[in-house]
CSV table of C-alpha atoms and ligand atoms in Angstrom, one decimal:
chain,number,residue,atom,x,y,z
R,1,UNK,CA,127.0,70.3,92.0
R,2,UNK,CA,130.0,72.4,93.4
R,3,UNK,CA,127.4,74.6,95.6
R,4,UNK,CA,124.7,73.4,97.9
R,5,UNK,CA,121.3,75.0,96.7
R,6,UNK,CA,118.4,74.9,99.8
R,7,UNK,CA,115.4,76.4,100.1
R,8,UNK,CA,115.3,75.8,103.9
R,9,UNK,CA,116.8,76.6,107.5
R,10,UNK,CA,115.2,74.2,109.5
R,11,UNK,CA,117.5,71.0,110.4
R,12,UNK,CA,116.8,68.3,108.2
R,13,UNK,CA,114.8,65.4,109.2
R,14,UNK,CA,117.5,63.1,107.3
R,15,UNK,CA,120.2,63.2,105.2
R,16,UNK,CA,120.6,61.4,102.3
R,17,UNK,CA,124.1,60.1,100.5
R,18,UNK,CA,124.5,57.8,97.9
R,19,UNK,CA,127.2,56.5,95.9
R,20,UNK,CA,125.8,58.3,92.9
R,21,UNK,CA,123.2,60.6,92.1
R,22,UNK,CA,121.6,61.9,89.5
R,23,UNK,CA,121.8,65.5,89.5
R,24,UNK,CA,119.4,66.6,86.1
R,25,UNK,CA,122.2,66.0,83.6
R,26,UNK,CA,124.6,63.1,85.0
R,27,UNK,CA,125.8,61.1,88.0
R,28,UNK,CA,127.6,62.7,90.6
R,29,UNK,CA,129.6,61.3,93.5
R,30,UNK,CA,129.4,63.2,96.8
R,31,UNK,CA,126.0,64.5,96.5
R,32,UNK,CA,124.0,64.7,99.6
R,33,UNK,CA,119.9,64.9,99.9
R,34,UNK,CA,118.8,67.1,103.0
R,35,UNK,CA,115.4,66.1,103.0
R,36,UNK,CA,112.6,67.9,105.3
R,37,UNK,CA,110.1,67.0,108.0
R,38,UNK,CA,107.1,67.2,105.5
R,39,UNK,CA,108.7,64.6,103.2
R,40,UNK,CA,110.1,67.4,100.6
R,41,UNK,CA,113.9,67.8,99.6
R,42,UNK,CA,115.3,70.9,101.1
R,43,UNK,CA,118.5,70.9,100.4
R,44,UNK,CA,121.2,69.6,97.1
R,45,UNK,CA,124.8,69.0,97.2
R,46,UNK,CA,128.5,68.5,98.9
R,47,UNK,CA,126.3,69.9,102.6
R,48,UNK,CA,129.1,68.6,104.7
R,49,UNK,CA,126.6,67.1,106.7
R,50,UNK,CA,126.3,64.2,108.8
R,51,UNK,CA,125.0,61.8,106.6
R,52,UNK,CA,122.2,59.3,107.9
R,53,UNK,CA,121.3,57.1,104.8
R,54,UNK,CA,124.5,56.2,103.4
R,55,UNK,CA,123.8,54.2,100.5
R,56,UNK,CA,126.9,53.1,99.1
R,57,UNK,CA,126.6,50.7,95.9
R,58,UNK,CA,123.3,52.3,95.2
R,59,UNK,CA,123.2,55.6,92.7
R,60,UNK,CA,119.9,57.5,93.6
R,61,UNK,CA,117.6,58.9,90.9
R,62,UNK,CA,114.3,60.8,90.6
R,63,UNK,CA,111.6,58.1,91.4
R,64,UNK,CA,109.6,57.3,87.8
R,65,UNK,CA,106.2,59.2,87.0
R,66,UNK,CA,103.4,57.0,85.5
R,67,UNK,CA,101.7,59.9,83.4
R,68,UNK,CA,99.0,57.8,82.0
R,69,UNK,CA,97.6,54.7,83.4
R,70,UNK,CA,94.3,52.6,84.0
R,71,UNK,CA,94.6,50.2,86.7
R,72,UNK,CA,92.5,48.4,86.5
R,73,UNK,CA,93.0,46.8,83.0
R,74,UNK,CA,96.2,45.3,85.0
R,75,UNK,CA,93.1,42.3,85.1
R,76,UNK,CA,93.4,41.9,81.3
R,77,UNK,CA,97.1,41.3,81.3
R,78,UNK,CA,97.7,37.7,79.7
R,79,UNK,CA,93.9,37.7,78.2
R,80,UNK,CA,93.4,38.7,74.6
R,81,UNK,CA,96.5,37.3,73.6
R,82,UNK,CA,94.9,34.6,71.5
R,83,UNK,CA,93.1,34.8,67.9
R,84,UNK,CA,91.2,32.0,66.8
R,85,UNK,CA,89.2,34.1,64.2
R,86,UNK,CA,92.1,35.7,62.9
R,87,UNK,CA,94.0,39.1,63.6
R,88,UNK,CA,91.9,41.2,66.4
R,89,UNK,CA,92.4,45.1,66.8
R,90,UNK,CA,91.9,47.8,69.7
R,91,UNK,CA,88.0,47.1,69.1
R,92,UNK,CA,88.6,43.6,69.5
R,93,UNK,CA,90.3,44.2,72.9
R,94,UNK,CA,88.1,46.8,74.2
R,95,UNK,CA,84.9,44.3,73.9
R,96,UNK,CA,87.1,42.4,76.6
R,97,UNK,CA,87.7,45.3,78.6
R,98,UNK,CA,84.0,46.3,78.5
R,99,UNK,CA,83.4,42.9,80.1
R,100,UNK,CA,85.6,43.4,82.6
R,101,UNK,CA,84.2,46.7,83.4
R,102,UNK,CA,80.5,45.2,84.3
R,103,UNK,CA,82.4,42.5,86.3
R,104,UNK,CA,84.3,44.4,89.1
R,105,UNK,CA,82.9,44.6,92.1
R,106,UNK,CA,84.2,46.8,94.7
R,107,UNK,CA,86.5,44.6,97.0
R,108,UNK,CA,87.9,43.0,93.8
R,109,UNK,CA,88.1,46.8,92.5
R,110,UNK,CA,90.1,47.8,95.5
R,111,UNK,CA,92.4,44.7,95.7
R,112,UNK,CA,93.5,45.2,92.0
R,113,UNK,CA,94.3,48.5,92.6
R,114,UNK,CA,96.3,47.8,95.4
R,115,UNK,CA,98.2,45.4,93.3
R,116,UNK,CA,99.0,47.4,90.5
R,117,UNK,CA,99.9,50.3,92.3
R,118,UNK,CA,102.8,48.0,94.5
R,119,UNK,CA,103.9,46.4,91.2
R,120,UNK,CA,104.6,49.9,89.7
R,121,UNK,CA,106.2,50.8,93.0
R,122,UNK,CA,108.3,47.8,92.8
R,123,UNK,CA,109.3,49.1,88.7
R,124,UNK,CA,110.8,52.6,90.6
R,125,UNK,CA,107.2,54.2,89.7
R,126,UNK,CA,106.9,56.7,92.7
R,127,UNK,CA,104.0,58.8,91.1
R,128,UNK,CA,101.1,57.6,89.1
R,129,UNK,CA,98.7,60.0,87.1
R,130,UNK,CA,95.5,57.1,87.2
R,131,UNK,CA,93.3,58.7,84.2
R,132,UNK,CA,89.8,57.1,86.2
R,133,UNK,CA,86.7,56.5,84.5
R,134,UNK,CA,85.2,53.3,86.3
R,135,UNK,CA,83.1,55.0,88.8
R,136,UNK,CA,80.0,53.9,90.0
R,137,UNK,CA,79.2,50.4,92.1
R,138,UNK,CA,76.5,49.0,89.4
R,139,UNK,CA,75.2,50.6,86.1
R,140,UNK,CA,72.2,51.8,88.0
R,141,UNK,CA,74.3,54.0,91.1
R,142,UNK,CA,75.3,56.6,90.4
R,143,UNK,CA,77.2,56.7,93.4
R,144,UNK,CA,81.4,57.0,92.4
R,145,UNK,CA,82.3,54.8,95.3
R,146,UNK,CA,84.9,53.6,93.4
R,147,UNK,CA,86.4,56.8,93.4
R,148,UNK,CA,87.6,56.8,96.8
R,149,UNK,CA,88.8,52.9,96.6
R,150,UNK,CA,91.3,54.7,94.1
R,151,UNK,CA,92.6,56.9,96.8
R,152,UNK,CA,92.8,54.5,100.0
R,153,UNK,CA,94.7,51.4,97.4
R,154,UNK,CA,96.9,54.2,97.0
R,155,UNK,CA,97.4,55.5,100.3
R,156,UNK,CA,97.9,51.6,101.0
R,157,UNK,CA,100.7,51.4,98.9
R,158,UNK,CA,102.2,55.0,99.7
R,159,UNK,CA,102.6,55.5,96.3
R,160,UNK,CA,102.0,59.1,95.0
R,161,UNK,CA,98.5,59.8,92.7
R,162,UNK,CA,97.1,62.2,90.7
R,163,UNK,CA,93.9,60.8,90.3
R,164,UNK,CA,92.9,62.0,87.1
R,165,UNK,CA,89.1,62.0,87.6
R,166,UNK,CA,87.5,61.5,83.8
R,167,UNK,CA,84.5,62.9,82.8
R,168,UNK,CA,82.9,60.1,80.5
R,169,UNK,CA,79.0,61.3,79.2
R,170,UNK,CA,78.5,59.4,75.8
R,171,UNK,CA,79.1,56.2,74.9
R,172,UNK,CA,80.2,57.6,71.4
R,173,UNK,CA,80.1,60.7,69.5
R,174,UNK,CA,76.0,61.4,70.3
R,175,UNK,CA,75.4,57.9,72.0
R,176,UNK,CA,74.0,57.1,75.2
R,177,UNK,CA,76.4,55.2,77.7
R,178,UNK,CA,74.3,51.6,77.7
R,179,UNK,CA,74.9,48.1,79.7
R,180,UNK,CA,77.8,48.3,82.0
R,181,UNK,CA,79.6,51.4,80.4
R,182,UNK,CA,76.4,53.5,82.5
R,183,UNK,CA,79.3,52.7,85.6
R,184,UNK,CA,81.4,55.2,83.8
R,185,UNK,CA,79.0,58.2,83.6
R,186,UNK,CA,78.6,61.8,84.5
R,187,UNK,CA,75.8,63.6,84.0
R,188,UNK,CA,77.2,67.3,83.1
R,189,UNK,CA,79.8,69.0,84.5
R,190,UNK,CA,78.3,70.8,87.2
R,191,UNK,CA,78.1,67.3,89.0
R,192,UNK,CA,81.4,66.6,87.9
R,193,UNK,CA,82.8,69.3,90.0
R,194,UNK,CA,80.7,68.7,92.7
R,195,UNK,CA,82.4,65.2,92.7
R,196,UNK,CA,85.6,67.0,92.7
R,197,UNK,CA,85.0,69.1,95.6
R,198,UNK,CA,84.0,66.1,97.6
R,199,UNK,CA,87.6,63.8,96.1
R,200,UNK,CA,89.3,67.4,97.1
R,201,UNK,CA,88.3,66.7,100.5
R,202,UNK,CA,89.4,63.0,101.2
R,203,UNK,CA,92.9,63.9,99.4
R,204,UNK,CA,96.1,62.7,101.7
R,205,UNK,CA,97.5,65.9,101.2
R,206,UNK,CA,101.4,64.7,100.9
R,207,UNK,CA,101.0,62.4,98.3
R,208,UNK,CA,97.8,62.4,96.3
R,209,UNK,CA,96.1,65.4,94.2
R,210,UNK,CA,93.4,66.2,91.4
R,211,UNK,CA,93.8,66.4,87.8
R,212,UNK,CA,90.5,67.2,85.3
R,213,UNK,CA,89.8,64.9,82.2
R,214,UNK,CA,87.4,64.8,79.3
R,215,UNK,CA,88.3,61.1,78.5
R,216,UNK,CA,87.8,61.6,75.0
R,217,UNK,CA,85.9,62.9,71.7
R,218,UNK,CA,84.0,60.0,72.2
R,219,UNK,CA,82.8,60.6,75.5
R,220,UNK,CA,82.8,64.1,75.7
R,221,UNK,CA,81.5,67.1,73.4
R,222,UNK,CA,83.4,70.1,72.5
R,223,UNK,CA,81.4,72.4,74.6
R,224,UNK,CA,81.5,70.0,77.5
R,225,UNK,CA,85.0,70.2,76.9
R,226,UNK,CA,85.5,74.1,77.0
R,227,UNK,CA,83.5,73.8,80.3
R,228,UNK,CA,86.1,71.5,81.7
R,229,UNK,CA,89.1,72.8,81.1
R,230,UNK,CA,87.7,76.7,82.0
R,231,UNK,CA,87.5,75.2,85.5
R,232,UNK,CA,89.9,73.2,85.2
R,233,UNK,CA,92.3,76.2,85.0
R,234,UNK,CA,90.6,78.4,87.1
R,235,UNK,CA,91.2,75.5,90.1
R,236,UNK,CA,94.7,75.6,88.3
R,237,UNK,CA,94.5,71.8,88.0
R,238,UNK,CA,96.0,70.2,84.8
R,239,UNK,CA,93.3,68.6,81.7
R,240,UNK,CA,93.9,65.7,80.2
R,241,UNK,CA,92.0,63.5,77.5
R,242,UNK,CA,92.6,60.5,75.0
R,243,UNK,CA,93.3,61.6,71.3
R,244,UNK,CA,93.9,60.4,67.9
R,245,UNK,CA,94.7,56.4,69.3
R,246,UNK,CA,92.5,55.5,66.5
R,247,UNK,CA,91.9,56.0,63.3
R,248,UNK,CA,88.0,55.0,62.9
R,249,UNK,CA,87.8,57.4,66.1
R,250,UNK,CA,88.6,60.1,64.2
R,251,UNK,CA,86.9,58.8,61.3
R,252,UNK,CA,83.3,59.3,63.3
R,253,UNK,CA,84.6,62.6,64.7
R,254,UNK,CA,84.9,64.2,61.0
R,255,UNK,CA,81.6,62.4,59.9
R,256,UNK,CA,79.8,64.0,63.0
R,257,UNK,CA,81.8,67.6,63.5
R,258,UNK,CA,83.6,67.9,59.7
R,259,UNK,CA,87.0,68.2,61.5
R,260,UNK,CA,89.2,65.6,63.2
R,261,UNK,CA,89.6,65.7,67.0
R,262,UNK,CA,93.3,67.5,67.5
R,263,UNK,CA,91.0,70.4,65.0
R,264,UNK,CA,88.0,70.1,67.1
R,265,UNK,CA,90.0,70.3,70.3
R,266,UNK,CA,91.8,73.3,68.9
R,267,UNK,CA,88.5,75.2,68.2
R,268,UNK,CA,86.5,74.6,71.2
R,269,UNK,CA,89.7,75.7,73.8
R,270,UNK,CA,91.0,79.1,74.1
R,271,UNK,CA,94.7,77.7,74.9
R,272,UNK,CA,96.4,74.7,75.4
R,273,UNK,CA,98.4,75.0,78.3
R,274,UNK,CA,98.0,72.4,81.2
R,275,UNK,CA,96.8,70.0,78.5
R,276,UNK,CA,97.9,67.1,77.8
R,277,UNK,CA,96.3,64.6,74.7
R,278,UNK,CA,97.2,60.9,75.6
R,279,UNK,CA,98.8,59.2,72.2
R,280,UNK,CA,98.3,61.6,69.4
R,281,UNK,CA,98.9,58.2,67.0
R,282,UNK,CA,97.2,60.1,64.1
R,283,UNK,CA,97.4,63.4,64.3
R,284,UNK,CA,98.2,65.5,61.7
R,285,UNK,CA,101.6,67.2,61.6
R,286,UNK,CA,100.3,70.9,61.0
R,287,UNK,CA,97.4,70.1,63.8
R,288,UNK,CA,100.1,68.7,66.3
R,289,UNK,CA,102.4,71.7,65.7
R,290,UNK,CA,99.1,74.1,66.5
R,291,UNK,CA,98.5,72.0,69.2
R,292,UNK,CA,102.3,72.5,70.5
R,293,UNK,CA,102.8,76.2,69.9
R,294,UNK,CA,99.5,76.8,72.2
R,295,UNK,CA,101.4,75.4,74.8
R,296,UNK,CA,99.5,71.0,74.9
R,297,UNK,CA,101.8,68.3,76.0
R,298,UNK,CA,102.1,64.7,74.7
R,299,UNK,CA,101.6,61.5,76.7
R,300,UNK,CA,102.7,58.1,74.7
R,301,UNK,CA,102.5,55.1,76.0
R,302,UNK,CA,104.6,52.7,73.5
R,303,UNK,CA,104.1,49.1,75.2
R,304,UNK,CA,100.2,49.8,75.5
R,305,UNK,CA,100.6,51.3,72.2
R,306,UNK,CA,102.2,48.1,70.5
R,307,UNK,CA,100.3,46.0,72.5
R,308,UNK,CA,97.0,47.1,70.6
R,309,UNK,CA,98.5,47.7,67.4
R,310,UNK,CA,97.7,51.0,67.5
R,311,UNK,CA,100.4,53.0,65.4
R,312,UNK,CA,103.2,55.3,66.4
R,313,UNK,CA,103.1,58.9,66.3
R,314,UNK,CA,105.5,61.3,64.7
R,315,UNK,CA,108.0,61.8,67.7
R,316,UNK,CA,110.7,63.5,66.2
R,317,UNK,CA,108.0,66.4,65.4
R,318,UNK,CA,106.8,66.7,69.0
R,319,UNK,CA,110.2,66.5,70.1
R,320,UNK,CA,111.9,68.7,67.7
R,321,UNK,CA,109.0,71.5,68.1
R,322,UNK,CA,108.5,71.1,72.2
R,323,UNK,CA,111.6,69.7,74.2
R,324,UNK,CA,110.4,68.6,77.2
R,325,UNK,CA,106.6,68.2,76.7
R,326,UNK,CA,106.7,64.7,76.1
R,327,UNK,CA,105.3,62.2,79.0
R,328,UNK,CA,105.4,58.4,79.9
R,329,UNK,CA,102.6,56.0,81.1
R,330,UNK,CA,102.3,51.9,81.0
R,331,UNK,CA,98.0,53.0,80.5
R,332,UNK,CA,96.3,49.1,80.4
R,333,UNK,CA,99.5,47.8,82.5
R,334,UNK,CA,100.1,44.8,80.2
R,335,UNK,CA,103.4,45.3,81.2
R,336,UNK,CA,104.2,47.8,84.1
R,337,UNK,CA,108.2,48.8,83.6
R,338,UNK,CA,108.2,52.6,83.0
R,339,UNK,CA,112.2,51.8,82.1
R,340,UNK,CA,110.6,49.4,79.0
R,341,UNK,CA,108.5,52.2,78.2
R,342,UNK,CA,111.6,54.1,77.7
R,343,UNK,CA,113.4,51.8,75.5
R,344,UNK,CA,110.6,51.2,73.4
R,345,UNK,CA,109.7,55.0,73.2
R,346,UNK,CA,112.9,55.1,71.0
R,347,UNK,CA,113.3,52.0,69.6
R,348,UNK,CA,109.5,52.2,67.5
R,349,UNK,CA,111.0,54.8,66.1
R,350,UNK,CA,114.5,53.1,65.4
R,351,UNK,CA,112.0,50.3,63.2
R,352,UNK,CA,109.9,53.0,61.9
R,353,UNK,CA,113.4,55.0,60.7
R,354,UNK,CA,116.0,52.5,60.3
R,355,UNK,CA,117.9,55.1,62.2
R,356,UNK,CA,119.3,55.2,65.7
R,357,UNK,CA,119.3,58.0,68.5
R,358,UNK,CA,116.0,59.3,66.6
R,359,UNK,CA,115.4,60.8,70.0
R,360,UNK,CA,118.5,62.6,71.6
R,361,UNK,CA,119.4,65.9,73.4
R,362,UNK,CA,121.8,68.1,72.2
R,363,UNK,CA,124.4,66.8,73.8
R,364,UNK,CA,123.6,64.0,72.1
R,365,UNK,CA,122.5,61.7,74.7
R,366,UNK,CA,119.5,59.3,73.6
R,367,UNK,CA,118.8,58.5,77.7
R,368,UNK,CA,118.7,62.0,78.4
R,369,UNK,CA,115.6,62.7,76.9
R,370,UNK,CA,113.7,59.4,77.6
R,371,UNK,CA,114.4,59.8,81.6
R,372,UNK,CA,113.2,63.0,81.2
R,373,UNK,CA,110.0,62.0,79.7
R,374,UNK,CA,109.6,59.6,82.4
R,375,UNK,CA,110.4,61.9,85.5
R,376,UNK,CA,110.5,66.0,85.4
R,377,UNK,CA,108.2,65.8,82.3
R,378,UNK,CA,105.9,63.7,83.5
R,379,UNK,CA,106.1,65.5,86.9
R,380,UNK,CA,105.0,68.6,85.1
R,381,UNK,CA,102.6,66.8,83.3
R,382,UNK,CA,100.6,65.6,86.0
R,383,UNK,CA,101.4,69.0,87.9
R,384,UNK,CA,103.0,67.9,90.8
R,385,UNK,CA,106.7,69.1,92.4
R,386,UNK,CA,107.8,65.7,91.6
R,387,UNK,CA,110.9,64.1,89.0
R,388,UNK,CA,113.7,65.9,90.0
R,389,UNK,CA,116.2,65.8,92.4
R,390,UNK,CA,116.2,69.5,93.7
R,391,UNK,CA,115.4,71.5,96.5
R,392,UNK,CA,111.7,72.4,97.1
R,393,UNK,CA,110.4,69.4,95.0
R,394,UNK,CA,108.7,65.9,96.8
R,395,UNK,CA,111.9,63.6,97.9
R,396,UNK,CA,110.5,60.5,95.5
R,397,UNK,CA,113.2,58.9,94.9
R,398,UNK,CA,114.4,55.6,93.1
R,399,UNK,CA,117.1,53.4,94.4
R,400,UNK,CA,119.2,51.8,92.1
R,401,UNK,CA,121.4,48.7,92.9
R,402,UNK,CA,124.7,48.9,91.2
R,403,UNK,CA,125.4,45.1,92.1
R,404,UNK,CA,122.6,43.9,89.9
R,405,UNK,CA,124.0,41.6,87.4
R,406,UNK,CA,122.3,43.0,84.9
R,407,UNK,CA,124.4,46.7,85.3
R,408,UNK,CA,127.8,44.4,84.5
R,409,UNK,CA,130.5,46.6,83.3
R,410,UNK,CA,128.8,50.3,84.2
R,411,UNK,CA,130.7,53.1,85.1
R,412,UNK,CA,129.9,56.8,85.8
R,413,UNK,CA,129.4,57.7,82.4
R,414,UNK,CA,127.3,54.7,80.8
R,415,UNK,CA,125.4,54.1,83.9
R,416,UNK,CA,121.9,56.0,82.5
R,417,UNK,CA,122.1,54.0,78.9
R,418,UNK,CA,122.7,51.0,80.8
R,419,UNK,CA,120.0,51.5,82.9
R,420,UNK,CA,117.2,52.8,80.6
R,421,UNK,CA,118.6,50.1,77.4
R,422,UNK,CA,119.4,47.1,79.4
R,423,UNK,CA,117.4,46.8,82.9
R,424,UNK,CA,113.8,46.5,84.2
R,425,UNK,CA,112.6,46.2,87.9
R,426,UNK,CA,115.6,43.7,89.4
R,427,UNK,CA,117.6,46.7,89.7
R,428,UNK,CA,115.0,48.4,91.6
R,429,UNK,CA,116.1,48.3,95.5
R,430,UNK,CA,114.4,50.8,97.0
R,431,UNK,CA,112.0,53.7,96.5
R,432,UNK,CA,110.7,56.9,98.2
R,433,UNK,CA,107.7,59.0,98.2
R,434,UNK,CA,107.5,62.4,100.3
R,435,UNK,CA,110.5,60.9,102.6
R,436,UNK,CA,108.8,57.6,103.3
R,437,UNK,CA,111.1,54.5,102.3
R,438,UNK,CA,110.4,50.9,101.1
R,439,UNK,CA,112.6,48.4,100.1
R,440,UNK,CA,112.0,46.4,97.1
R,441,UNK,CA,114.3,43.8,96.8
R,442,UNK,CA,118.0,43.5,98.3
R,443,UNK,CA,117.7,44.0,101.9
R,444,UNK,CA,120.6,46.0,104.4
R,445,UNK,CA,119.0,48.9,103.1
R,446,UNK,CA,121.0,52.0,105.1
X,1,ZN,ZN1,94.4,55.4,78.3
């Protein structure tokens, strides 16, 4: 950056300067961070300013966003992992998960939240979009105290949330919710909302917003649906919902509508922007360019996604047709390294093809695009101010140790493939969220 862009007067409440940072398209040295008393970034570039935080040996990028993610599954991380009938499947592993849903109670709720949310803070994960469905203290309350245990883990960790609060009325296309799925229910949308309005109301305004969700075809009808997302952007708050993981989900979706969800969803909305379908494994490719030209987004979620044995979806498509509306998230947390997610966002692909680069911008960078997906994108996804380094957006930040042995041999111009190819969470030293610092590893911080 040869000019300093600001969007403010006001002195700064500090000034930022690392040896690196990344400015949208590459690292820059010289690059200062004015950052404001309300924890937002006021201010990019050579400022000439007296700088507080010098941080040299560390390059400074956009903290990571979590687009997709349910904490709580963190619990199931090692479990499921062995097969003495055979092969098991996402229906195998959701039976375990089902279990673990009528086993939480709240303290033990609250503490694994906690938990999750400081391990993705320690993986550079400054914002997390938690899609929450696990509501209500017993099957028979229907009282979504668990809703704010979501906000105050999160306010404990100082991470940022979009608590993506799910709307989740059938336990299958037509099906009552039974046993200890009836935690997960709403009764229609009008007391959705009226759960919203009371969330809106406990929100710690700097960090922590709403987002709307149908959790799925399975949970939700069309109509119920169309109801949801008409509010949804009338409160202009982003929709999001599960779609096309699995293939006998949309096999009981055209048995009980005639059409497959991605159709279904098409029919019952009147646009698609502010959506975004988590996965998309299945869909077809004239539904998913329908879907893309009325404006949805994509969330994939490749470790959670190989982890199940789910499929992969046809990225190149979704890439080709909508640059930049294609999103990140570690969703059951079996592993939480948004950098992995990255990798293995492209290298699925790279099996799938017997090709490299299948993702790449046209400059040709493959990294480009993956930390894009995993910052501004998801930012936008998750419709917060968040994933860039820029004037007027949240200062989350992610610190980046250049000693880490496993960065050997970087230099300005290799440092992102490096990164996003060959590192996870030891090269994580620090992150930031609305001004508000934590170290994660080397200390002498500043
Ligand atoms: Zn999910």
């Amino acid at each position: 950056l040869s000019n300093a862009s600001s969007s403010a007067s006001a002195a700064p409440a500090e000034v930022v300067e690392a040896e690196l940072t990344w400015t949208g398209e590459r690292f820059e040295r010289g690059v200062q961070i004015a950052i404001d008393d309300d924890g937002r970034i006021s201010a990019v570039g050579e400022l000439g300013l007296p700088a507080g935080r010098r941080l040299p040996g560390r390059a400074l990028l956009p903290g990571l966003v979590n687009a997709h993610s349910h904490a709580f599954q963190r619990a199931m991380r090692g479990r499921g992992e062995t097969f003495p009938e055979g092969s098991g499947c996402f229906w195998s592993w959701r039976e375990g998960m089902v279990e673990l849903v009528g086993r939480l109670d709240p303290a033990h709720f609250h503490d694994l939240y906690a938990a999750a949310f400081r391990e993705m803070r320690a993986a550079g994960i400054t914002t997390v979009g938690e899609f929450h469905y696990l509501h209500h203290t017993t099957p028979e309350a229907e009282d979504f105290a668990l809703d704010e245990h979501v906000l105050a883990a999160a306010e404990e960790v100082g991470i940022r949330l979009v608590l993506l609060e799910a709307y989740y009325a059938s336990g299958g296309i037509g099906q009552p919710l039974t046993g200890p799925l009836r935690r997960l229910r709403g009764a229609d949308p009008a007391s959705y909302w009226r759960q919203m309005d009371r969330l809106a109301r406990q929100l710690a305004s700097r960090r922590q917003s709403l987002g709307a969700v149908a959790h799925s075809i399975r949970a939700a009808t069309p109509g119920e649906m169309a109801e949801l997302y008409g509010e949804a952007r009338r409160r202009g708050l982003v929709f999001h919902l599960h779609l096309e993981e699995q293939q006998r989900e949309i096999d009981d979706t055209v048995a009980a509508y005639g059409q497959r969800p991605m159709a279904l969803l098409l029919e019952a909305l009147p646009s698609c922007e502010g959506v975004t379908a988590v996965h998309c494994t299945h869909t077809a490719p004239a539904e998913m360019a329908r879907y893309l030209d009325a404006g949805g987004r994509v969330c994939i979620c490749p470790l959670t996604e190989g982890n199940l044995g789910d499929g992969i979806a046809d990225l190149p498509a979704i890439h080709r047709a909508a640059r930049g509306r294609l999103s990140l998230g570690t969703d059951s947390n079996a592993r939480i390294s948004m950098l992995e997610e990255m990798r293995w966002l492209e290298y699925v692909q790279r099996l799938e093809r017997r090709q490299r680069g299948v993702l790449h911008d046209a400059g040709g960078s493959g990294a480009r695009p993956l930390l894009r997906a995993a910052t501004e994108d998801g930012a936008t996804t998750l419709g917060v101010a968040a994933g860039r380094i820029a004037a007027g957006c949240w200062a989350d930040l992610l610190v980046v140790d250049l000693a880490a042995t496993t960065l050997a041999g970087w230099d300005d111009d290799n440092l992102l493939p490096a990164l996003v190819f060959g590192t996870a969470e030891e090269v994580v030293a620090a992150t930031c969220v609305a001004g508000a610092w934590q170290e994660h590893r080397s200390p002498g911080l500043g």
